Short mmCIF file of C-alpha atoms and ligand atoms in Angstrom, two decimals:
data_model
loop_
_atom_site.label_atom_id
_atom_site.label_comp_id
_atom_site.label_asym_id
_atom_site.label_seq_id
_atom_site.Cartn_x
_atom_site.Cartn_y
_atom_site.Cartn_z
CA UNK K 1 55.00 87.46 203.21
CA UNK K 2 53.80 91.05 202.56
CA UNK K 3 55.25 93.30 199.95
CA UNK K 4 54.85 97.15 199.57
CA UNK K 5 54.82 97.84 195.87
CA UNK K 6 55.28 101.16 195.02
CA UNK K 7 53.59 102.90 191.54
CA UNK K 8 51.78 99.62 191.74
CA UNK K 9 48.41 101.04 189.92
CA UNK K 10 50.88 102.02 186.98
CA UNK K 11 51.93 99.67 183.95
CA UNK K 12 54.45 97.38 185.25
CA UNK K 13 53.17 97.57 188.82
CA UNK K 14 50.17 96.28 188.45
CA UNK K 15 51.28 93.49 186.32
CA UNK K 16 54.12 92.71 189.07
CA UNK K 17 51.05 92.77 191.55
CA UNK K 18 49.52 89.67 189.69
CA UNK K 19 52.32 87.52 189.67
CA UNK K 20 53.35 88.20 193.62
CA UNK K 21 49.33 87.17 194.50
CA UNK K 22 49.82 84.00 191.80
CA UNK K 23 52.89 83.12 193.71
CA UNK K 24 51.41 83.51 196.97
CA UNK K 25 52.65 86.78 198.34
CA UNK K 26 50.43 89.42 200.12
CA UNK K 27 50.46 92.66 198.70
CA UNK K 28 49.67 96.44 199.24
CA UNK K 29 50.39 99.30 196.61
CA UNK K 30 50.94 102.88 197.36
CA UNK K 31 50.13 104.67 194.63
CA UNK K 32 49.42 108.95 193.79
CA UNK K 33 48.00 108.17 190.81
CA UNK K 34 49.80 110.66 189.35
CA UNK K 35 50.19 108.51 186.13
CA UNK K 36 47.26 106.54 186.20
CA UNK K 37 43.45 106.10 187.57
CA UNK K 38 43.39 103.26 189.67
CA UNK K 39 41.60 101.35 187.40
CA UNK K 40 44.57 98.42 187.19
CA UNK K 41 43.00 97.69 191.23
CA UNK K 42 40.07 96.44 189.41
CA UNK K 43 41.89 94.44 186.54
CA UNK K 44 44.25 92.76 189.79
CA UNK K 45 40.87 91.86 191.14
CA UNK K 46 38.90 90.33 188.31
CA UNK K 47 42.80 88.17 187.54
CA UNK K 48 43.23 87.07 190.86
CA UNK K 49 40.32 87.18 193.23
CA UNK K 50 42.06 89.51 195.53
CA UNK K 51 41.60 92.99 196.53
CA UNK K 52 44.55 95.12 196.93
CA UNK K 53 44.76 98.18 199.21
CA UNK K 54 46.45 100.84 197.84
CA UNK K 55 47.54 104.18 199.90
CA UNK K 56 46.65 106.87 197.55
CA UNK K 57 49.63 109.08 198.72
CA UNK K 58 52.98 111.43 197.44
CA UNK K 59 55.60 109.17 198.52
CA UNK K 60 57.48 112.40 198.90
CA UNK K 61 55.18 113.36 201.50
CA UNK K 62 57.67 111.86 204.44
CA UNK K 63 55.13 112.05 207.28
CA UNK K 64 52.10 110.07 205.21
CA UNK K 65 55.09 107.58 203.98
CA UNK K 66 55.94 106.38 207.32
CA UNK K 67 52.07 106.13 208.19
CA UNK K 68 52.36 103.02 205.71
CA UNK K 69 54.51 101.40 207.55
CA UNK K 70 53.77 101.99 210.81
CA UNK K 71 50.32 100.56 209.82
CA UNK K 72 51.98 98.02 208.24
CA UNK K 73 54.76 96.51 210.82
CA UNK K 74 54.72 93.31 208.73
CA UNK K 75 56.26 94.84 205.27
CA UNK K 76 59.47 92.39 204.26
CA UNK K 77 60.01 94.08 201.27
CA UNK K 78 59.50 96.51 198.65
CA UNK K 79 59.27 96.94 195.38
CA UNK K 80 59.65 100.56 194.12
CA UNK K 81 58.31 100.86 191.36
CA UNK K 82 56.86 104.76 191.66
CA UNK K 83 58.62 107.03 189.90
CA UNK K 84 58.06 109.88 186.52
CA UNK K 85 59.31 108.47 183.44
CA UNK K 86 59.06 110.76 180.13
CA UNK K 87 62.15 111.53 178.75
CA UNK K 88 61.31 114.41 177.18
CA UNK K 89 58.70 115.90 179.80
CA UNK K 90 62.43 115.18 182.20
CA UNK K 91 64.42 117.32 179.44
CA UNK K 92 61.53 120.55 180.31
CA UNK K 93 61.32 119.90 183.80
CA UNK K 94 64.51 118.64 185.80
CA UNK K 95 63.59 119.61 188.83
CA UNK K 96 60.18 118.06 188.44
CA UNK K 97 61.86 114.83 187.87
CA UNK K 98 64.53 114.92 190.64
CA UNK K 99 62.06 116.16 193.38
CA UNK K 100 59.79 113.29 192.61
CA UNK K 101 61.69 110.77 191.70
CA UNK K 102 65.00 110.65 194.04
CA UNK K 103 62.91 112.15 197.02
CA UNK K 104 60.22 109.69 196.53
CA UNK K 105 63.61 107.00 196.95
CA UNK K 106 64.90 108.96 200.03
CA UNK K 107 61.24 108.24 202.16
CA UNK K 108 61.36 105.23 201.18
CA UNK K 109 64.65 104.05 201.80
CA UNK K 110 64.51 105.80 204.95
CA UNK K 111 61.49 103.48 206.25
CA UNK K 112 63.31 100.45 205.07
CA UNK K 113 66.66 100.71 206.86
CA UNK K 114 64.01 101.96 210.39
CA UNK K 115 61.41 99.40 209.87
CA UNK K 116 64.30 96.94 209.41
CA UNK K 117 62.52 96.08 205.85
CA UNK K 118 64.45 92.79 204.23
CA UNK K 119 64.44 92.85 200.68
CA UNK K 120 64.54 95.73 198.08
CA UNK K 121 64.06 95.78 194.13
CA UNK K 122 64.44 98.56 192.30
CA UNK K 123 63.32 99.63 189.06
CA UNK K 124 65.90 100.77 186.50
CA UNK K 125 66.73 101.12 183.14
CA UNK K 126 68.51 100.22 180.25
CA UNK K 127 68.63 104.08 179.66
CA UNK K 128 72.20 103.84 182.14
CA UNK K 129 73.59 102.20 179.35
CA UNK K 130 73.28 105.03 177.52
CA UNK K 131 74.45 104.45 173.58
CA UNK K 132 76.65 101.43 174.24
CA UNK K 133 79.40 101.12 171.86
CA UNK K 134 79.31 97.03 171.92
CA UNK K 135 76.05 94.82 171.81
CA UNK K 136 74.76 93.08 173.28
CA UNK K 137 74.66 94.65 176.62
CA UNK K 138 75.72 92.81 180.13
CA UNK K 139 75.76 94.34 183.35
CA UNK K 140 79.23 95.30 183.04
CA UNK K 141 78.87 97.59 180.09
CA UNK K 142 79.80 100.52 181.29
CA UNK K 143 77.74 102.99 182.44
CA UNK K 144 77.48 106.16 180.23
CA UNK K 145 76.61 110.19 181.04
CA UNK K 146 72.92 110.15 181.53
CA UNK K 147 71.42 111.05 178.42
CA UNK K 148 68.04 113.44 180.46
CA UNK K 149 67.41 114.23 183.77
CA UNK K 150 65.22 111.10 183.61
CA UNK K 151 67.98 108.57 183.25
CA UNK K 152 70.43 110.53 185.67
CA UNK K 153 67.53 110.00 188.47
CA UNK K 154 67.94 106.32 187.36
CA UNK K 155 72.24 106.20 187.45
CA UNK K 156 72.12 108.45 190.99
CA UNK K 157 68.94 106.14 192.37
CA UNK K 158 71.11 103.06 191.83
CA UNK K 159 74.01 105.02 193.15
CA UNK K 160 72.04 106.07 196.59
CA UNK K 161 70.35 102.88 197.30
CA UNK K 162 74.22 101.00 197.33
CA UNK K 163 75.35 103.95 199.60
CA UNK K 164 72.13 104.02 201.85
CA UNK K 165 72.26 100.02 202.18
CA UNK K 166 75.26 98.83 201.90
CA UNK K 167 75.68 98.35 206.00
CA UNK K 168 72.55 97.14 206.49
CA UNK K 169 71.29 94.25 206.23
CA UNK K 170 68.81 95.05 202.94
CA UNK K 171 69.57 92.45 200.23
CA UNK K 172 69.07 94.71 196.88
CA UNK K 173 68.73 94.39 193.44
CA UNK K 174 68.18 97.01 190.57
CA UNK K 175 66.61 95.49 187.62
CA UNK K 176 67.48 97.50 184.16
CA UNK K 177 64.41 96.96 182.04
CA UNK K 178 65.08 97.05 178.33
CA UNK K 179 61.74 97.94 176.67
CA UNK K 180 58.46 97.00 178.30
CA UNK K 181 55.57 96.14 176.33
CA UNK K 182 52.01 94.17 175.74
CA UNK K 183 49.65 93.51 178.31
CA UNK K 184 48.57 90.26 180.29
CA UNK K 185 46.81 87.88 178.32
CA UNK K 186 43.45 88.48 180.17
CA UNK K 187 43.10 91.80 178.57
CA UNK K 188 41.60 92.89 181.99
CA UNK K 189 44.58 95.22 181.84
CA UNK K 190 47.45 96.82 180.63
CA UNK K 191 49.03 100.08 179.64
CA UNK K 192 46.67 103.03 180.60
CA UNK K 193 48.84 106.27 181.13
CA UNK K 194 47.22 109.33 182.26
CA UNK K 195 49.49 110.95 179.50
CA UNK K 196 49.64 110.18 175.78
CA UNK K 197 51.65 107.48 175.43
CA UNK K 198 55.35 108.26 173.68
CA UNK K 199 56.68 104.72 173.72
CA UNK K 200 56.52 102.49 170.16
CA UNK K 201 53.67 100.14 171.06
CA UNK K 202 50.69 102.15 172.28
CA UNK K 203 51.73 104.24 169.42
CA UNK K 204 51.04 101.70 167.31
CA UNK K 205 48.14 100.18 169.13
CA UNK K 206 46.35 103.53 169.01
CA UNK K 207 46.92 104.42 165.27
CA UNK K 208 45.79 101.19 164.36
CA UNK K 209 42.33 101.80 166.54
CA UNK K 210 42.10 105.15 165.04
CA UNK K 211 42.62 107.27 167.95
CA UNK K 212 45.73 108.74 165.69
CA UNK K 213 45.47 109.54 162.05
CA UNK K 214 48.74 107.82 161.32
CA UNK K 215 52.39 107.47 163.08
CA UNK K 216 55.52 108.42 162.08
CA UNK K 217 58.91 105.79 161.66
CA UNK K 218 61.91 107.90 163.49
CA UNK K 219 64.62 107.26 160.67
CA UNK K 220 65.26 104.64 158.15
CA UNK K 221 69.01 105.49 157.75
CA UNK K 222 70.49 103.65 160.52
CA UNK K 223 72.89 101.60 160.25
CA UNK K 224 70.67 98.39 161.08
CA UNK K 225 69.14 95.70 158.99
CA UNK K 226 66.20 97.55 157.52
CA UNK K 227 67.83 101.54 158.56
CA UNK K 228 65.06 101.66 161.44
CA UNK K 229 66.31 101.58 165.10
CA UNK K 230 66.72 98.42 167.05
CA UNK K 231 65.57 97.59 170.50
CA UNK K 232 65.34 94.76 172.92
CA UNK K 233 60.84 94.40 173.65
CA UNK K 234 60.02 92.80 176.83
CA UNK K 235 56.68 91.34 177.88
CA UNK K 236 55.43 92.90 180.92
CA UNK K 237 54.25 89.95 182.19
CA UNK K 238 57.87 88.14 181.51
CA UNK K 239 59.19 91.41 183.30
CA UNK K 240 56.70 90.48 186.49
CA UNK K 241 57.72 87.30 186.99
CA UNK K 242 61.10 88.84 186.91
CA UNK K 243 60.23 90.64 190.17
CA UNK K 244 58.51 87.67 191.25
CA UNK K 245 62.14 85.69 191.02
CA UNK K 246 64.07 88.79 192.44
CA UNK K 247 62.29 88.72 195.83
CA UNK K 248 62.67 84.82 195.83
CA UNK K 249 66.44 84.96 195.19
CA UNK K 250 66.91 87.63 197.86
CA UNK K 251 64.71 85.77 200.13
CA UNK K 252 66.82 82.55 199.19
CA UNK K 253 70.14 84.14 199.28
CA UNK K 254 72.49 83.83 202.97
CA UNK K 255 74.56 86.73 201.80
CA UNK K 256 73.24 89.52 203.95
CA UNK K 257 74.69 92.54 202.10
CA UNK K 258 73.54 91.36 198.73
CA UNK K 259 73.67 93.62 196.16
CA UNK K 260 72.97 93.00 192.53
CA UNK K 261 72.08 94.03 189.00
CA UNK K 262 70.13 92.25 186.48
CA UNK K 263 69.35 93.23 182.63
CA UNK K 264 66.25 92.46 181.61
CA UNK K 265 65.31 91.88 177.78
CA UNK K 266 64.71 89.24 175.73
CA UNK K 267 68.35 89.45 174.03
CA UNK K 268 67.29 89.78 170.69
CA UNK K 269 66.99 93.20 169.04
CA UNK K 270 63.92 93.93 166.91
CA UNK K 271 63.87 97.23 164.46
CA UNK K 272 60.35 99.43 164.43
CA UNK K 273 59.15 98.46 161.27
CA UNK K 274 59.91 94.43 162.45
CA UNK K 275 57.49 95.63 165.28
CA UNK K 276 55.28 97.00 162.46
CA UNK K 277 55.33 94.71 160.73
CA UNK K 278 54.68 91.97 163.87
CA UNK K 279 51.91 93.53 164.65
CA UNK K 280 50.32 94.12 161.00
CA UNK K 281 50.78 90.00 160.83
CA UNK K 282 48.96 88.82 164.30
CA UNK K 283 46.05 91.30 164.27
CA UNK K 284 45.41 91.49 160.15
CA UNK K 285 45.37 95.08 160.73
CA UNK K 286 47.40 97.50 158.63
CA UNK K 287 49.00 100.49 159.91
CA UNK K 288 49.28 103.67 158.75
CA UNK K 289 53.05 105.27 159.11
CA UNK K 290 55.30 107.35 157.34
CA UNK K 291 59.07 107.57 157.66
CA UNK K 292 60.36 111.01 159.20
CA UNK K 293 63.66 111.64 160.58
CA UNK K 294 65.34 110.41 163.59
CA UNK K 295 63.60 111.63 166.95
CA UNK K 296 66.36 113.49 168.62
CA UNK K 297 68.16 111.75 171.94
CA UNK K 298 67.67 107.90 170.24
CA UNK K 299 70.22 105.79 169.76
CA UNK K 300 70.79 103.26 167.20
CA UNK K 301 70.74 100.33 168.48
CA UNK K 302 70.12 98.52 172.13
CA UNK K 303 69.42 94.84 173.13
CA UNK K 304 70.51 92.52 176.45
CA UNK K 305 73.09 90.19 177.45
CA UNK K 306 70.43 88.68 180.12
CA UNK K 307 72.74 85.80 181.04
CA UNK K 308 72.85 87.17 184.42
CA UNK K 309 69.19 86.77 185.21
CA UNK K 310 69.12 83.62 183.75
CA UNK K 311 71.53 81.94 185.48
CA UNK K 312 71.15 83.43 189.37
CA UNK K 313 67.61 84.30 188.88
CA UNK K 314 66.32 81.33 186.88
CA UNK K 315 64.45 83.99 184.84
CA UNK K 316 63.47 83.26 181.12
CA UNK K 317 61.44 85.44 179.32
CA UNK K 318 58.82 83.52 177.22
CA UNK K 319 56.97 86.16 174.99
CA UNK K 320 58.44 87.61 171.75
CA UNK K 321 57.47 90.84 169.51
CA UNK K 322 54.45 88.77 168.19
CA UNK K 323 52.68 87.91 172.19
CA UNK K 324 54.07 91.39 172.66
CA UNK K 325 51.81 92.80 169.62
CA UNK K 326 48.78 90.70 170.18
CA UNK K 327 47.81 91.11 174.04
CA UNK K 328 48.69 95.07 173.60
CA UNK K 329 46.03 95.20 171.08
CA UNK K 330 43.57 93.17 172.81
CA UNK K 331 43.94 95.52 175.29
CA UNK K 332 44.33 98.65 173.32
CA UNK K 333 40.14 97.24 172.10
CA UNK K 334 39.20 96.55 175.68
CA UNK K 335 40.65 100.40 176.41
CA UNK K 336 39.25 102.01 173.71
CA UNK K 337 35.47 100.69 174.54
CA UNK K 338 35.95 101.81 177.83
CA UNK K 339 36.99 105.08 176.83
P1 LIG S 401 53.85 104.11 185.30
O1 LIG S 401 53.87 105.59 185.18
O2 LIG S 401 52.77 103.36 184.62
O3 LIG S 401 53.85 103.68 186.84
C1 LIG S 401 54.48 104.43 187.83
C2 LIG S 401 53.44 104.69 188.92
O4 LIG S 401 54.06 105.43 189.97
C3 LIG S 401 52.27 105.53 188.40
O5 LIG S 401 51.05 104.83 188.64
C4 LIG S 401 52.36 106.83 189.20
O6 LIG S 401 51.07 107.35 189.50
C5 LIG S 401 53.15 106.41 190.43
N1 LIG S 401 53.96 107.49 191.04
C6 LIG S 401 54.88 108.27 190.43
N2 LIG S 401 55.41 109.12 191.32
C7 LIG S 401 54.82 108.87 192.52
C8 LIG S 401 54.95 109.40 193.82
N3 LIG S 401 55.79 110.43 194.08
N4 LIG S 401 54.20 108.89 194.81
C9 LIG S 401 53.33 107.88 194.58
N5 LIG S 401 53.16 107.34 193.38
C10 LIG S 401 53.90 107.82 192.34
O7 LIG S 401 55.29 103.59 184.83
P2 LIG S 401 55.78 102.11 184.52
O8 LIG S 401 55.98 101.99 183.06
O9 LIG S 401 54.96 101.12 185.25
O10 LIG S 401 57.23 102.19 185.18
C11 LIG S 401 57.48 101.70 186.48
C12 LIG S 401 58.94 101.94 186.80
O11 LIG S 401 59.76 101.30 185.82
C13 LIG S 401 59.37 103.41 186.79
O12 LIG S 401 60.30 103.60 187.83
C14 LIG S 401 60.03 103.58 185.45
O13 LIG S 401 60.97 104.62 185.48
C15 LIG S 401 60.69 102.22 185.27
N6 LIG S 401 60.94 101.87 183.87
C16 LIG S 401 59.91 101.91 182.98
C17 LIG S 401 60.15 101.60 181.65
C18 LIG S 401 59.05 101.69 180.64
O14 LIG S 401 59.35 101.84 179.43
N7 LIG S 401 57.78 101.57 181.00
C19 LIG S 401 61.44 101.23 181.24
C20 LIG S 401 62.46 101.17 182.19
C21 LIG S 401 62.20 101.50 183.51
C1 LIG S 402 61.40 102.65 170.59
C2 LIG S 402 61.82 102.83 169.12
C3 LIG S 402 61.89 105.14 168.43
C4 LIG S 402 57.64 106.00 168.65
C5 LIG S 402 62.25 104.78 176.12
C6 LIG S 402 63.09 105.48 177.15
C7 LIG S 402 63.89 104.46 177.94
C8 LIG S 402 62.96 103.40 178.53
C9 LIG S 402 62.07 102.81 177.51
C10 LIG S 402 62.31 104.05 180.75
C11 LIG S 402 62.79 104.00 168.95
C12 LIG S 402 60.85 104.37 167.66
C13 LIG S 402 58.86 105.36 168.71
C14 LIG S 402 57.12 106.35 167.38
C15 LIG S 402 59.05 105.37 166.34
N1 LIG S 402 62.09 103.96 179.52
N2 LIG S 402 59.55 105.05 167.58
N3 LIG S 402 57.84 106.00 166.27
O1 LIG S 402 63.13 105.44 173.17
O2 LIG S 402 63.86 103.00 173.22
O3 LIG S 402 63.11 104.06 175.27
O4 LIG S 402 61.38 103.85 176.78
O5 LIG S 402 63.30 103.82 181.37
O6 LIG S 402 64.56 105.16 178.93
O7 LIG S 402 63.98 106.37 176.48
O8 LIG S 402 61.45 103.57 173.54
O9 LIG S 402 59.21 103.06 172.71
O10 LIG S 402 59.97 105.46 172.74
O11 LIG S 402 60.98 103.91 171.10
O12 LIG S 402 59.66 105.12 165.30
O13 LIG S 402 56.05 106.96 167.25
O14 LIG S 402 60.64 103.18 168.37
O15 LIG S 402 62.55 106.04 167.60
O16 LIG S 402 63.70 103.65 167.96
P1 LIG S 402 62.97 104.08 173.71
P2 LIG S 402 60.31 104.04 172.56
#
């Protein structure tokens, strides 16, 4: 069965791209590499044997979109993956992050209700949740005011894709990632943003390699455990074969206006120096950090209810904080030689 991933020479992508080929599904990626090189093409290759063809294109380009699939009559489903995804960089430049982001959605959805397209997954975020006022989180937590322009793409992109396919015959699902991290255990590849990274684990990953001086602890006066902030860390690779499942369910699944949201984390809420200090224990390295005040925008505290995926999806995640630590900086090495 062939698959159109979208974004798929980006982090989670690529990864998703590996576990599709291991479980036997064709794949091509579309891809602008406007957050990333291509290089993950080579990784997929070297882990699976297979090479990928990805259509270096804008998916907001509508005319070049369509060119995908009408050279590709055979697409079943998609996985869209391709979108921007700083917070901050979203907070500078709305418009940026709507035009890209929901029009990117539009052309795609578009070619998926023409092309008669069967199965959709979505990526999404935990970041609809906003600050949730009771942990852990399920899918019917409420959904909050979007906290940047970059969450509100995700709350309106759910929104759309229910109004564009509810009469049709698309069976959907949005997946809300908690917080993806690590890399697969190869170490042919992993996170390699075109942009410095902002997210906890390349930050740490790249102090400890030396690329930054030291990092900085946002806040050690929550009220948590140990005052730092908690979130929920998922293994990309446990993430992937949560994509993997997705298409199978839908693919499985008689009801032929399905559609469904699933939480993905591991369900257990880890604060940054736990992280720290998970990563200072598997690699022997010690990290250089200081403790400044909170980062403005975070929240306290977020972790999943992933009962949900679990029980329709037959997903469980495998990896904790420590696999989490250890194949990111087996990467981060393999990166950092590479330049
Ligand atoms: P990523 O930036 O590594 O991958 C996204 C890919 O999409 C990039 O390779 C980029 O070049 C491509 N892309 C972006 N806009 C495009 C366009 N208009 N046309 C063609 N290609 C385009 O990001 P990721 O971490 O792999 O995230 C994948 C998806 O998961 C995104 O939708 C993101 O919002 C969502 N998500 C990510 C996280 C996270 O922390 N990584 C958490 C929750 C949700
Ligand atoms: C995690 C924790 C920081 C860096 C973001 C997006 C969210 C989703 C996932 C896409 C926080 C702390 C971080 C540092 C630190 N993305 N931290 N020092 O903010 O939970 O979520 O990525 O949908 O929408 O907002 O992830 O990795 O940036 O931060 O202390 O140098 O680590 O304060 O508590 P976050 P993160």
């Amino acid at each position: 069965m062939k698959i159109l991933v979208t974004g798929g020479t980006g982090y989670i992508g690529s990864h998703t791209i590996v576990d599709l080929i291991n479980n036997g599904f064709d794949v091509i990626s579309v891809d602008s590499f406007i957050n990333s090189d291509g290089s993950a093409l080579k990784g997929i290759e070297k882990i699976t044997g297979k090479k990928i063809i990805n259509y270096q294109l804008d998916l907001r380009d509508k005319e070049k979109t369509k060119q995908i699939f009408t050279e590709n009559p055979d697409i079943e489903g998609v996985i869209h993956f391709a979108a921007l995804k700083a917070v901050g960089e979203s907070v500078e430049k709305p418009l940026l992050y709507f035009d890209n982001n929901i029009n990117s959605l539009l052309n795609i959805l578009e070619n998926i209700v023409e092309n008669e397209v069967k199965y959709f997954v979505f990526s999404s975020s935990c970041t609809v949740y906003g600050s949730p006022d009771k942990l852990p989180v399920d899918e019917n937590t409420p959904v909050k005011e979007a906290e940047s322009p970059y969450g509100r793409t995700k709350q309106i992109s759910e929104q759309i894709s229910k109004d564009v396919l509810q009469n049709t015959s698309v069976k959907a699902i949005m997946l809300r990632y908690f917080n993806p991290a690590g890399a697969h255990e190869s170490a042919e590849m992993g996170e390699s943003p075109a942009l410095p990274p902002l997210n906890l684990v390349p930050i740490i990953t790249e102090t400890a390699i030396g690329k930054r001086k030291s990092m900085m602890v946002y806040g050690d006066d929550y009220d948590t455990r140990d005052g730092s902030a908690i979130r929920d860390y998922i293994h990309v690779m446990d993430l992937a074969d949560a994509h993997t499942k997705s298409l199978q369910y839908l693919i499985n699944n008689t009801d032929n206006h399905l559609f469904d949201f699933f939480n993905l984390g591991i369900g257990q809420g880890v604060t940054v120096l736990e992280a720290i200090n998970a990563f200072e224990k598997v690699t022997g390295q010690k990290l250089n950090y200081s403790i400044s005040g909170r980062r403005s925008g975070d929240i306290p505290a977020i972790y999943a209810d992933y009962t949900k995926a679990k029980k329709l999806l037959n997903w469980n995640p495998k990896r904790n904080i420590e696999d989490i630590m250890r194949t990111a900086w087996e990467w981060e090495k393999v990166r950092s030689k590479e330049g």
